[in-house]
């Protein structure tokens, strides 16, 4: 399974960005798709996730500003980020919790995309 992320870049505080991620390869089902972020010397943290059924989960720090959505038919997940703050600056990683064709569970990660919020 490969995850190809796109989006990110430099934006001023209060601005918006859109991250996209597409999964490809062979698998039985993608159970949860989500976005994590990491800054130097800190652990990777969950930003938002969405299940196959559309249930979402957000970090408290992004609630009301970020929206995650998913297209199950296309195996894609999008993170809409609004009212961005400097503390949102991080490398963002797409994640997929997958059930393989042999019914094994495994996590996959995208390559990471840098989001910089600065004036």
PDB file of N, CA, C and O in Angstrom, residues 1-8 19-24 34-38 44 90-96 108-115:
ATOM      1  N   UNK A   1       0.854  -1.190   0.000  1.00  0.00           N
ATOM      2  CA  UNK A   1       0.000   0.000   0.000  1.00  0.00           C
ATOM      3  C   UNK A   1       0.884   1.232   0.000  1.00  0.00           C
ATOM      4  O   UNK A   1       1.819   1.347   0.801  1.00  0.00           O
ATOM      5  N   UNK A   2       0.572   2.157  -0.880  1.00  0.00           N
ATOM      6  CA  UNK A   2       1.310   3.419  -0.957  1.00  0.00           C
ATOM      7  C   UNK A   2       0.346   4.571  -0.673  1.00  0.00           C
ATOM      8  O   UNK A   2      -0.797   4.548  -1.112  1.00  0.00           O
ATOM      9  N   UNK A   3       0.837   5.540   0.082  1.00  0.00           N
ATOM     10  CA  UNK A   3       0.072   6.756   0.373  1.00  0.00           C
ATOM     11  C   UNK A   3       0.803   7.931  -0.236  1.00  0.00           C
ATOM     12  O   UNK A   3       1.967   8.167   0.077  1.00  0.00           O
ATOM     13  N   UNK A   4       0.131   8.649  -1.096  1.00  0.00           N
ATOM     14  CA  UNK A   4       0.723   9.811  -1.761  1.00  0.00           C
ATOM     15  C   UNK A   4       0.025  11.057  -1.258  1.00  0.00           C
ATOM     16  O   UNK A   4      -1.147  11.276  -1.538  1.00  0.00           O
ATOM     17  N   UNK A   5       0.781  11.869  -0.536  1.00  0.00           N
ATOM     18  CA  UNK A   5       0.227  13.095   0.036  1.00  0.00           C
ATOM     19  C   UNK A   5       0.598  14.289  -0.827  1.00  0.00           C
ATOM     20  O   UNK A   5       1.656  14.303  -1.467  1.00  0.00           O
ATOM     21  N   UNK A   6      -0.271  15.284  -0.805  1.00  0.00           N
ATOM     22  CA  UNK A   6      -0.001  16.522  -1.531  1.00  0.00           C
ATOM     23  C   UNK A   6      -0.627  17.689  -0.766  1.00  0.00           C
ATOM     24  O   UNK A   6      -1.481  17.500   0.089  1.00  0.00           O
ATOM     25  N   UNK A   7      -0.184  18.868  -1.134  1.00  0.00           N
ATOM     26  CA  UNK A   7      -0.634  20.063  -0.435  1.00  0.00           C
ATOM     27  C   UNK A   7       0.463  20.564   0.480  1.00  0.00           C
ATOM     28  O   UNK A   7       1.610  20.180   0.355  1.00  0.00           O
ATOM     29  N   UNK A   8       0.100  21.389   1.419  1.00  0.00           N
ATOM     30  CA  UNK A   8       1.088  21.965   2.315  1.00  0.00           C
ATOM     31  C   UNK A   8       1.742  23.182   1.684  1.00  0.00           C
ATOM     32  O   UNK A   8       1.392  23.610   0.604  1.00  0.00           O
ATOM     33  N   UNK A  19      -4.740  19.652   2.498  1.00  0.00           N
ATOM     34  CA  UNK A  19      -3.880  18.488   2.318  1.00  0.00           C
ATOM     35  C   UNK A  19      -4.717  17.349   1.756  1.00  0.00           C
ATOM     36  O   UNK A  19      -5.830  17.106   2.211  1.00  0.00           O
ATOM     37  N   UNK A  20      -4.143  16.634   0.790  1.00  0.00           N
ATOM     38  CA  UNK A  20      -4.812  15.478   0.206  1.00  0.00           C
ATOM     39  C   UNK A  20      -3.902  14.267   0.283  1.00  0.00           C
ATOM     40  O   UNK A  20      -2.680  14.396   0.257  1.00  0.00           O
ATOM     41  N   UNK A  21      -4.523  13.117   0.336  1.00  0.00           N
ATOM     42  CA  UNK A  21      -3.759  11.875   0.392  1.00  0.00           C
ATOM     43  C   UNK A  21      -4.539  10.792  -0.336  1.00  0.00           C
ATOM     44  O   UNK A  21      -5.738  10.633  -0.102  1.00  0.00           O
ATOM     45  N   UNK A  22      -3.857  10.060  -1.204  1.00  0.00           N
ATOM     46  CA  UNK A  22      -4.487   8.977  -1.958  1.00  0.00           C
ATOM     47  C   UNK A  22      -3.763   7.681  -1.677  1.00  0.00           C
ATOM     48  O   UNK A  22      -2.529   7.623  -1.721  1.00  0.00           O
ATOM     49  N   UNK A  23      -4.532   6.644  -1.411  1.00  0.00           N
ATOM     50  CA  UNK A  23      -3.985   5.321  -1.161  1.00  0.00           C
ATOM     51  C   UNK A  23      -4.117   4.463  -2.402  1.00  0.00           C
ATOM     52  O   UNK A  23      -5.138   4.513  -3.097  1.00  0.00           O
ATOM     53  N   UNK A  24      -3.076   3.684  -2.660  1.00  0.00           N
ATOM     54  CA  UNK A  24      -3.100   2.770  -3.796  1.00  0.00           C
ATOM     55  C   UNK A  24      -2.466   1.462  -3.392  1.00  0.00           C
ATOM     56  O   UNK A  24      -1.739   1.378  -2.398  1.00  0.00           O
ATOM     57  N   UNK A  34      -6.204   9.086   8.313  1.00  0.00           N
ATOM     58  CA  UNK A  34      -6.020  10.260   9.152  1.00  0.00           C
ATOM     59  C   UNK A  34      -4.760  11.028   8.837  1.00  0.00           C
ATOM     60  O   UNK A  34      -3.988  10.664   7.944  1.00  0.00           O
ATOM     61  N   UNK A  35      -4.593  12.102   9.579  1.00  0.00           N
ATOM     62  CA  UNK A  35      -3.415  12.957   9.472  1.00  0.00           C
ATOM     63  C   UNK A  35      -2.787  13.115  10.845  1.00  0.00           C
ATOM     64  O   UNK A  35      -3.492  13.344  11.848  1.00  0.00           O
ATOM     65  N   UNK A  36      -1.490  12.991  10.860  1.00  0.00           N
ATOM     66  CA  UNK A  36      -0.687  13.245  12.047  1.00  0.00           C
ATOM     67  C   UNK A  36       0.284  14.369  11.708  1.00  0.00           C
ATOM     68  O   UNK A  36       0.517  14.679  10.549  1.00  0.00           O
ATOM     69  N   UNK A  37       0.868  14.948  12.752  1.00  0.00           N
ATOM     70  CA  UNK A  37       1.893  15.960  12.515  1.00  0.00           C
ATOM     71  C   UNK A  37       3.007  15.822  13.540  1.00  0.00           C
ATOM     72  O   UNK A  37       2.805  15.277  14.627  1.00  0.00           O
ATOM     73  N   UNK A  38       4.155  16.318  13.147  1.00  0.00           N
ATOM     74  CA  UNK A  38       5.331  16.201  14.018  1.00  0.00           C
ATOM     75  C   UNK A  38       6.221  17.417  13.849  1.00  0.00           C
ATOM     76  O   UNK A  38       6.456  17.886  12.731  1.00  0.00           O
ATOM     77  N   UNK A  44       5.112  12.363  17.252  1.00  0.00           N
ATOM     78  CA  UNK A  44       4.081  12.555  16.247  1.00  0.00           C
ATOM     79  C   UNK A  44       2.712  12.510  16.938  1.00  0.00           C
ATOM     80  O   UNK A  44       2.466  11.653  17.777  1.00  0.00           O
ATOM     81  N   UNK A  90       4.335  22.275  11.113  1.00  0.00           N
ATOM     82  CA  UNK A  90       4.794  20.909  11.366  1.00  0.00           C
ATOM     83  C   UNK A  90       4.900  20.173  10.035  1.00  0.00           C
ATOM     84  O   UNK A  90       4.442  20.673   8.997  1.00  0.00           O
ATOM     85  N   UNK A  91       5.477  19.003  10.087  1.00  0.00           N
ATOM     86  CA  UNK A  91       5.391  18.069   8.969  1.00  0.00           C
ATOM     87  C   UNK A  91       4.141  17.215   9.195  1.00  0.00           C
ATOM     88  O   UNK A  91       3.980  16.619  10.275  1.00  0.00           O
ATOM     89  N   UNK A  92       3.288  17.188   8.219  1.00  0.00           N
ATOM     90  CA  UNK A  92       2.027  16.453   8.316  1.00  0.00           C
ATOM     91  C   UNK A  92       2.150  15.131   7.547  1.00  0.00           C
ATOM     92  O   UNK A  92       2.624  15.107   6.400  1.00  0.00           O
ATOM     93  N   UNK A  93       1.698  14.062   8.206  1.00  0.00           N
ATOM     94  CA  UNK A  93       1.787  12.723   7.635  1.00  0.00           C
ATOM     95  C   UNK A  93       0.400  12.126   7.476  1.00  0.00           C
ATOM     96  O   UNK A  93      -0.408  12.148   8.407  1.00  0.00           O
ATOM     97  N   UNK A  94       0.152  11.569   6.315  1.00  0.00           N
ATOM     98  CA  UNK A  94      -1.076  10.812   6.078  1.00  0.00           C
ATOM     99  C   UNK A  94      -0.899   9.405   6.636  1.00  0.00           C
ATOM    100  O   UNK A  94       0.194   8.830   6.547  1.00  0.00           O
ATOM    101  N   UNK A  95      -1.949   8.868   7.205  1.00  0.00           N
ATOM    102  CA  UNK A  95      -1.909   7.524   7.783  1.00  0.00           C
ATOM    103  C   UNK A  95      -3.136   6.739   7.349  1.00  0.00           C
ATOM    104  O   UNK A  95      -4.235   7.294   7.232  1.00  0.00           O
ATOM    105  N   UNK A  96      -2.932   5.445   7.134  1.00  0.00           N
ATOM    106  CA  UNK A  96      -4.060   4.556   6.825  1.00  0.00           C
ATOM    107  C   UNK A  96      -3.914   3.278   7.638  1.00  0.00           C
ATOM    108  O   UNK A  96      -2.850   2.644   7.608  1.00  0.00           O
ATOM    109  N   UNK A 108       0.017   2.238   7.522  1.00  0.00           N
ATOM    110  CA  UNK A 108       0.878   2.761   6.473  1.00  0.00           C
ATOM    111  C   UNK A 108       0.959   4.279   6.613  1.00  0.00           C
ATOM    112  O   UNK A 108       0.014   4.928   7.080  1.00  0.00           O
ATOM    113  N   UNK A 109       2.113   4.814   6.179  1.00  0.00           N
ATOM    114  CA  UNK A 109       2.365   6.248   6.306  1.00  0.00           C
ATOM    115  C   UNK A 109       2.754   6.855   4.960  1.00  0.00           C
ATOM    116  O   UNK A 109       3.471   6.238   4.172  1.00  0.00           O
ATOM    117  N   UNK A 110       2.304   8.067   4.732  1.00  0.00           N
ATOM    118  CA  UNK A 110       2.741   8.835   3.584  1.00  0.00           C
ATOM    119  C   UNK A 110       4.100   9.461   3.845  1.00  0.00           C
ATOM    120  O   UNK A 110       4.674   9.321   4.929  1.00  0.00           O
ATOM    121  N   UNK A 111       4.587  10.199   2.865  1.00  0.00           N
ATOM    122  CA  UNK A 111       5.952  10.704   2.912  1.00  0.00           C
ATOM    123  C   UNK A 111       6.099  11.970   3.747  1.00  0.00           C
ATOM    124  O   UNK A 111       7.205  12.393   4.004  1.00  0.00           O
ATOM    125  N   UNK A 112       5.018  12.575   4.171  1.00  0.00           N
ATOM    126  CA  UNK A 112       5.115  13.805   4.953  1.00  0.00           C
ATOM    127  C   UNK A 112       5.140  15.039   4.070  1.00  0.00           C
ATOM    128  O   UNK A 112       5.811  15.059   3.026  1.00  0.00           O
ATOM    129  N   UNK A 113       4.418  16.045   4.491  1.00  0.00           N
ATOM    130  CA  UNK A 113       4.401  17.316   3.764  1.00  0.00           C
ATOM    131  C   UNK A 113       4.490  18.453   4.775  1.00  0.00           C
ATOM    132  O   UNK A 113       3.820  18.430   5.814  1.00  0.00           O
ATOM    133  N   UNK A 114       5.321  19.426   4.483  1.00  0.00           N
ATOM    134  CA  UNK A 114       5.602  20.497   5.434  1.00  0.00           C
ATOM    135  C   UNK A 114       4.560  21.604   5.323  1.00  0.00           C
ATOM    136  O   UNK A 114       4.284  22.113   4.227  1.00  0.00           O
ATOM    137  N   UNK A 115       4.005  21.968   6.459  1.00  0.00           N
ATOM    138  CA  UNK A 115       3.104  23.115   6.572  1.00  0.00           C
ATOM    139  C   UNK A 115       3.799  24.148   7.445  1.00  0.00           C
ATOM    140  O   UNK A 115       4.169  23.859   8.588  1.00  0.00           O
TER     141      UNK A 115
END
